[in-house]
Amino acid sequence: MTLLTTVFAAIISTVVWYRGAPKSVMQVGILCWIYWGASIMWLVDAVFEYAELHEKYFTPSPSDMLNDLYLGLSVVALGLVIWIVVLLIKDPKGVVKAALFKKKN
Amino acid sequence: MACFLVPAAEAIVTAIAAKVMKSNKKQPETVKVQLSGTDIETAEKLSFSRKLKWLSNLLWGGSALLAFEHIWHGEVVPWFPFITAAGDPAGTAQMLNEMATVGVAMAGLVTAVWIGIIAVASAAEKKAIKRPLNDSGAQ
């Protein structure tokens, strides 16, 4: 469930990035790297888990599924937090600088 | 347990390598390309440091989210020894085994995907550079 949630987040962020590319003022590319990186790593995790559990891997208990979904959504939120922090630090539109240092005429 | 440490270590190495390469590079190489339509534009050629940054981004992003998952499952804690499995010898052995199998596989697959991205990007770049040359040669 965590893998699935992250893959969907990666696909959505890639579509959003493609729509805005190549200007990328909102730095959505960062989100793509984060979610795709995590998706690849969780895919490996899933393969190892499948090798251990076999067909049971696909029939998790409802409580495990709910916990994994909760974790997946939390992970997506963390990715968004990292992205927003990077966006504010890089400040490509100069909005933060303008808000911090009000110019005197 | 601590599988994310392997891609995280690779992320540190690639980030440093990309920074060093970027600082050593003088002027970005520019080429004439045909990106869309028929207009020929001057664009910056993809440098290896930029490509390496892609790998670094993939590894950092994945490692950060995986580290969070380990905190979620209580495998990483904010007190010494930080990784719960490192508390006893049996747990440490299991942790090292997981790092050597799952961790190395994670780092390997991310690197393999990055090599694929580079191959596609290089092919697209070559195609875009070739096109204007062919057009001017035909005239």
mmCIF file of C-alpha atoms in Angstrom:
data_model
loop_
_atom_site.group_PDB
_atom_site.id
_atom_site.type_symbol
_atom_site.label_atom_id
_atom_site.label_comp_id
_atom_site.label_asym_id
_atom_site.label_seq_id
_atom_site.Cartn_x
_atom_site.Cartn_y
_atom_site.Cartn_z
ATOM 1 C CA MET A 1 0.000 0.000 0.000
ATOM 2 C CA THR A 2 2.898 2.343 0.794
ATOM 3 C CA LEU A 3 4.493 1.482 -2.555
ATOM 4 C CA LEU A 4 1.206 2.054 -4.373
ATOM 5 C CA THR A 5 0.619 5.423 -2.661
ATOM 6 C CA THR A 6 4.151 6.593 -3.493
ATOM 7 C CA VAL A 7 3.894 5.430 -7.125
ATOM 8 C CA PHE A 8 0.649 7.405 -7.555
ATOM 9 C CA ALA A 9 2.314 10.454 -5.969
ATOM 10 C CA ALA A 10 5.275 10.022 -8.360
ATOM 11 C CA ILE A 11 2.997 9.768 -11.414
ATOM 12 C CA ILE A 12 0.911 12.801 -10.405
ATOM 13 C CA SER A 13 3.997 14.921 -9.676
ATOM 14 C CA THR A 14 5.549 13.894 -13.018
ATOM 15 C CA VAL A 15 2.386 14.921 -14.890
ATOM 16 C CA VAL A 16 2.356 18.271 -13.035
ATOM 17 C CA TRP A 17 6.086 18.731 -13.810
ATOM 18 C CA TYR A 18 5.526 17.941 -17.506
ATOM 19 C CA ARG A 19 2.720 20.507 -17.737
ATOM 20 C CA GLY A 20 4.990 23.241 -16.370
ATOM 21 C CA ALA A 21 8.241 22.150 -18.041
ATOM 22 C CA PRO A 22 10.759 23.386 -19.051
ATOM 23 C CA LYS A 23 10.394 26.594 -16.962
ATOM 24 C CA SER A 24 9.772 24.742 -13.668
ATOM 25 C CA VAL A 25 9.238 27.841 -11.517
ATOM 26 C CA MET A 26 7.577 25.751 -8.804
ATOM 27 C CA GLN A 27 10.454 23.234 -8.739
ATOM 28 C CA VAL A 28 8.057 20.290 -9.101
ATOM 29 C CA GLY A 29 10.983 18.260 -10.445
ATOM 30 C CA ILE A 30 12.179 17.878 -6.836
ATOM 31 C CA LEU A 31 8.943 16.067 -5.968
ATOM 32 C CA CYS A 32 9.419 13.738 -8.950
ATOM 33 C CA TRP A 33 12.926 12.750 -7.827
ATOM 34 C CA ILE A 34 11.781 12.210 -4.217
ATOM 35 C CA TYR A 35 8.749 10.055 -5.048
ATOM 36 C CA TRP A 36 10.379 8.066 -7.865
ATOM 37 C CA GLY A 37 13.432 7.397 -5.696
ATOM 38 C CA ALA A 38 11.226 6.154 -2.863
ATOM 39 C CA SER A 39 9.046 4.120 -5.266
ATOM 40 C CA ILE A 40 12.082 2.280 -6.687
ATOM 41 C CA MET A 41 13.373 1.528 -3.193
ATOM 42 C CA TRP A 42 9.986 0.290 -1.977
ATOM 43 C CA LEU A 43 9.691 -1.852 -5.090
ATOM 44 C CA VAL A 44 12.887 -3.644 -4.053
ATOM 45 C CA ASP A 45 11.482 -3.983 -0.542
ATOM 46 C CA ALA A 46 8.273 -5.455 -1.999
ATOM 47 C CA VAL A 47 10.223 -7.975 -4.117
ATOM 48 C CA PHE A 48 12.141 -9.194 -1.055
ATOM 49 C CA GLU A 49 8.911 -9.371 0.955
ATOM 50 C CA TYR A 50 7.203 -11.297 -1.860
ATOM 51 C CA ALA A 51 10.128 -13.758 -1.957
ATOM 52 C CA GLU A 52 9.520 -14.384 1.723
ATOM 53 C CA LEU A 53 5.697 -14.406 1.902
ATOM 54 C CA HIS A 54 4.793 -15.531 -1.647
ATOM 55 C CA GLU A 55 1.049 -15.219 -2.379
ATOM 56 C CA LYS A 56 0.328 -14.044 1.178
ATOM 57 C CA TYR A 57 2.009 -10.760 0.207
ATOM 58 C CA PHE A 58 -1.087 -9.847 -1.823
ATOM 59 C CA THR A 59 -3.586 -10.588 0.935
ATOM 60 C CA PRO A 60 -2.590 -8.415 3.871
ATOM 61 C CA SER A 61 -4.891 -8.079 6.873
ATOM 62 C CA PRO A 62 -7.172 -4.997 6.877
ATOM 63 C CA SER A 63 -5.305 -3.528 9.869
ATOM 64 C CA ASP A 64 -1.938 -3.913 8.063
ATOM 65 C CA MET A 65 -3.397 -2.344 4.936
ATOM 66 C CA LEU A 66 -4.789 0.582 6.889
ATOM 67 C CA ASN A 67 -1.462 1.094 8.665
ATOM 68 C CA ASP A 68 0.397 0.959 5.347
ATOM 69 C CA LEU A 69 -2.032 3.442 3.783
ATOM 70 C CA TYR A 70 -1.590 5.754 6.756
ATOM 71 C CA LEU A 71 2.190 5.413 6.371
ATOM 72 C CA GLY A 72 1.947 6.019 2.614
ATOM 73 C CA LEU A 73 -0.048 9.206 3.086
ATOM 74 C CA SER A 74 2.391 10.375 5.781
ATOM 75 C CA VAL A 75 5.293 9.708 3.419
ATOM 76 C CA VAL A 76 3.576 11.722 0.668
ATOM 77 C CA ALA A 77 3.074 14.559 3.170
ATOM 78 C CA LEU A 78 6.756 14.407 4.160
ATOM 79 C CA GLY A 79 7.748 14.597 0.479
ATOM 80 C CA LEU A 80 5.552 17.689 0.092
ATOM 81 C CA VAL A 81 7.124 19.264 3.198
ATOM 82 C CA ILE A 82 10.654 18.661 1.795
ATOM 83 C CA TRP A 83 9.551 20.182 -1.530
ATOM 84 C CA ILE A 84 8.014 23.283 0.079
ATOM 85 C CA VAL A 85 11.142 23.838 2.215
ATOM 86 C CA VAL A 86 13.417 23.546 -0.859
ATOM 87 C CA LEU A 87 11.074 25.840 -2.820
ATOM 88 C CA LEU A 88 11.138 28.523 -0.116
ATOM 89 C CA ILE A 89 14.924 28.289 0.282
ATOM 90 C CA LYS A 90 15.620 28.435 -3.476
ATOM 91 C CA ASP A 91 12.859 31.036 -3.884
ATOM 92 C CA PRO A 92 12.904 31.100 -7.734
ATOM 93 C CA LYS A 93 10.257 33.836 -7.921
ATOM 94 C CA GLY A 94 11.962 35.983 -5.283
ATOM 95 C CA VAL A 95 8.752 36.080 -3.234
ATOM 96 C CA VAL A 96 10.376 35.244 0.122
ATOM 97 C CA LYS A 97 13.145 37.817 -0.414
ATOM 98 C CA ALA A 98 10.561 40.435 -1.364
ATOM 99 C CA ALA A 99 8.506 39.637 1.741
ATOM 100 C CA LEU A 100 11.541 39.714 4.043
ATOM 101 C CA PHE A 101 13.261 42.802 2.673
ATOM 102 C CA LYS A 102 10.722 45.456 1.848
ATOM 103 C CA LYS A 103 12.319 47.908 -0.532
ATOM 104 C CA LYS A 104 12.277 51.576 0.406
ATOM 105 C CA ASN A 105 11.551 53.968 -2.430
ATOM 106 C CA MET B 1 16.118 -2.340 9.688
ATOM 107 C CA ALA B 2 18.691 -0.018 8.156
ATOM 108 C CA CYS B 3 18.586 -0.816 4.432
ATOM 109 C CA PHE B 4 18.166 2.886 3.600
ATOM 110 C CA LEU B 5 21.717 3.557 4.860
ATOM 111 C CA VAL B 6 23.245 2.011 1.706
ATOM 112 C CA PRO B 7 21.455 4.324 -0.792
ATOM 113 C CA ALA B 8 21.996 7.213 1.676
ATOM 114 C CA ALA B 9 25.762 6.549 1.625
ATOM 115 C CA GLU B 10 25.682 6.471 -2.185
ATOM 116 C CA ALA B 11 23.705 9.733 -2.122
ATOM 117 C CA ILE B 12 26.437 11.423 -0.060
ATOM 118 C CA VAL B 13 29.172 10.212 -2.440
ATOM 119 C CA THR B 14 27.282 11.265 -5.599
ATOM 120 C CA ALA B 15 26.326 14.657 -4.120
ATOM 121 C CA ILE B 16 29.981 15.408 -3.282
ATOM 122 C CA ALA B 17 31.149 14.153 -6.706
ATOM 123 C CA ALA B 18 28.530 16.301 -8.499
ATOM 124 C CA LYS B 19 29.551 19.380 -6.480
ATOM 125 C CA VAL B 20 33.269 18.848 -7.184
ATOM 126 C CA MET B 21 32.623 18.309 -10.903
ATOM 127 C CA LYS B 22 30.448 21.413 -11.086
ATOM 128 C CA SER B 23 33.036 23.587 -9.351
ATOM 129 C CA ASN B 24 35.851 22.282 -11.611
ATOM 130 C CA LYS B 25 33.877 22.969 -14.772
ATOM 131 C CA LYS B 26 34.656 26.268 -16.494
ATOM 132 C CA GLN B 27 32.048 27.215 -19.058
ATOM 133 C CA PRO B 28 28.954 25.173 -19.947
ATOM 134 C CA GLU B 29 29.165 23.779 -23.469
ATOM 135 C CA THR B 30 26.506 25.176 -25.775
ATOM 136 C CA VAL B 31 25.103 23.481 -28.853
ATOM 137 C CA LYS B 32 22.580 24.322 -31.561
ATOM 138 C CA VAL B 33 19.508 22.133 -31.196
ATOM 139 C CA GLN B 34 16.042 21.763 -32.608
ATOM 140 C CA LEU B 35 13.824 21.346 -29.549
ATOM 141 C CA SER B 36 10.391 21.809 -31.085
ATOM 142 C CA GLY B 37 8.998 22.839 -34.426
ATOM 143 C CA THR B 38 11.530 24.122 -36.921
ATOM 144 C CA ASP B 39 13.324 26.770 -34.828
ATOM 145 C CA ILE B 40 17.001 26.123 -34.148
ATOM 146 C CA GLU B 41 17.975 27.256 -30.660
ATOM 147 C CA THR B 42 21.185 27.459 -28.700
ATOM 148 C CA ALA B 43 21.021 25.279 -25.605
ATOM 149 C CA GLU B 44 23.353 24.194 -22.819
ATOM 150 C CA LYS B 45 24.706 20.669 -23.293
ATOM 151 C CA LEU B 46 23.892 18.210 -20.502
ATOM 152 C CA SER B 47 26.942 18.008 -18.269
ATOM 153 C CA PHE B 48 27.858 14.851 -16.366
ATOM 154 C CA SER B 49 27.672 16.772 -13.068
ATOM 155 C CA ARG B 50 24.020 17.575 -13.849
ATOM 156 C CA LYS B 51 23.334 13.943 -14.666
ATOM 157 C CA LEU B 52 25.013 12.911 -11.439
ATOM 158 C CA LYS B 53 22.772 15.380 -9.587
ATOM 159 C CA TRP B 54 19.764 13.423 -10.899
ATOM 160 C CA LEU B 55 21.113 10.250 -9.290
ATOM 161 C CA SER B 56 21.845 12.148 -6.104
ATOM 162 C CA ASN B 57 18.274 13.540 -6.049
ATOM 163 C CA LEU B 58 16.760 10.069 -6.572
ATOM 164 C CA LEU B 59 18.899 8.593 -3.788
ATOM 165 C CA TRP B 60 18.336 11.453 -1.322
ATOM 166 C CA GLY B 61 14.583 11.493 -1.914
ATOM 167 C CA GLY B 62 14.201 7.752 -1.548
ATOM 168 C CA SER B 63 16.496 7.523 1.482
ATOM 169 C CA ALA B 64 14.675 10.351 3.285
ATOM 170 C CA LEU B 65 11.250 8.747 2.857
ATOM 171 C CA LEU B 66 12.585 5.298 3.726
ATOM 172 C CA ALA B 67 14.243 6.684 6.864
ATOM 173 C CA PHE B 68 10.828 8.025 7.872
ATOM 174 C CA GLU B 69 9.333 4.553 7.328
ATOM 175 C CA HIS B 70 11.991 3.082 9.637
ATOM 176 C CA ILE B 71 11.152 5.660 12.308
ATOM 177 C CA TRP B 72 7.463 4.763 11.840
ATOM 178 C CA HIS B 73 8.215 1.085 12.498
ATOM 179 C CA GLY B 74 10.446 1.869 15.486
ATOM 180 C CA GLU B 75 13.589 0.608 13.758
ATOM 181 C CA VAL B 76 15.289 4.010 13.989
ATOM 182 C CA VAL B 77 15.131 5.898 17.279
ATOM 183 C CA PRO B 78 16.421 9.322 18.364
ATOM 184 C CA TRP B 79 18.717 7.842 21.067
ATOM 185 C CA PHE B 80 21.916 5.786 20.958
ATOM 186 C CA PRO B 81 22.551 3.442 19.098
ATOM 187 C CA PHE B 82 19.825 5.066 16.904
ATOM 188 C CA ILE B 83 19.112 1.761 15.138
ATOM 189 C CA THR B 84 17.282 -0.619 17.484
ATOM 190 C CA ALA B 85 18.771 -3.714 15.825
ATOM 191 C CA ALA B 86 22.279 -2.491 16.692
ATOM 192 C CA GLY B 87 21.514 -3.052 20.379
ATOM 193 C CA ASP B 88 22.398 -6.773 20.371
ATOM 194 C CA PRO B 89 24.843 -8.900 18.315
ATOM 195 C CA ALA B 90 22.130 -11.078 16.730
ATOM 196 C CA GLY B 91 20.173 -7.999 15.658
ATOM 197 C CA THR B 92 23.329 -6.363 14.311
ATOM 198 C CA ALA B 93 24.110 -9.424 12.187
ATOM 199 C CA GLN B 94 20.574 -9.417 10.812
ATOM 200 C CA MET B 95 20.795 -5.688 10.142
ATOM 201 C CA LEU B 96 24.089 -6.039 8.259
ATOM 202 C CA ASN B 97 22.635 -8.912 6.253
ATOM 203 C CA GLU B 98 19.634 -6.763 5.309
ATOM 204 C CA MET B 99 21.905 -3.889 4.325
ATOM 205 C CA ALA B 100 23.977 -6.232 2.150
ATOM 206 C CA THR B 101 20.926 -7.664 0.390
ATOM 207 C CA VAL B 102 17.981 -5.217 0.376
ATOM 208 C CA GLY B 103 20.101 -2.069 0.759
ATOM 209 C CA VAL B 104 22.544 -2.955 -2.015
ATOM 210 C CA ALA B 105 19.640 -4.032 -4.272
ATOM 211 C CA MET B 106 17.913 -0.672 -3.646
ATOM 212 C CA ALA B 107 21.047 1.319 -4.478
ATOM 213 C CA GLY B 108 21.678 -0.923 -7.492
ATOM 214 C CA LEU B 109 18.181 -0.578 -8.943
ATOM 215 C CA VAL B 110 18.156 3.207 -8.459
ATOM 216 C CA THR B 111 21.534 3.394 -10.225
ATOM 217 C CA ALA B 112 20.282 1.109 -13.017
ATOM 218 C CA VAL B 113 17.197 3.301 -13.523
ATOM 219 C CA TRP B 114 19.465 6.381 -13.579
ATOM 220 C CA ILE B 115 21.662 4.746 -16.250
ATOM 221 C CA GLY B 116 18.474 4.178 -18.258
ATOM 222 C CA ILE B 117 17.458 7.833 -17.846
ATOM 223 C CA ILE B 118 20.933 8.942 -18.973
ATOM 224 C CA ALA B 119 20.789 6.651 -22.019
ATOM 225 C CA VAL B 120 17.407 8.086 -23.045
ATOM 226 C CA ALA B 121 18.568 11.676 -22.378
ATOM 227 C CA SER B 122 21.790 11.162 -24.365
ATOM 228 C CA ALA B 123 19.877 9.651 -27.282
ATOM 229 C CA ALA B 124 17.403 12.572 -27.262
ATOM 230 C CA GLU B 125 20.286 15.046 -27.067
ATOM 231 C CA LYS B 126 22.132 13.433 -29.968
ATOM 232 C CA LYS B 127 18.954 13.455 -32.043
ATOM 233 C CA ALA B 128 18.301 17.132 -31.286
ATOM 234 C CA ILE B 129 21.906 18.103 -32.118
ATOM 235 C CA LYS B 130 22.008 16.021 -35.311
ATOM 236 C CA ARG B 131 18.820 17.469 -36.769
ATOM 237 C CA PRO B 132 19.945 21.084 -37.315
ATOM 238 C CA LEU B 133 23.281 19.863 -38.725
ATOM 239 C CA ASN B 134 21.476 17.633 -41.208
ATOM 240 C CA ASP B 135 19.110 20.468 -42.144
ATOM 241 C CA SER B 136 21.952 22.934 -42.755
ATOM 242 C CA GLY B 137 23.891 20.281 -44.687
ATOM 243 C CA ALA B 138 20.946 19.685 -46.994
ATOM 244 C CA GLN B 139 20.607 23.392 -47.872
#
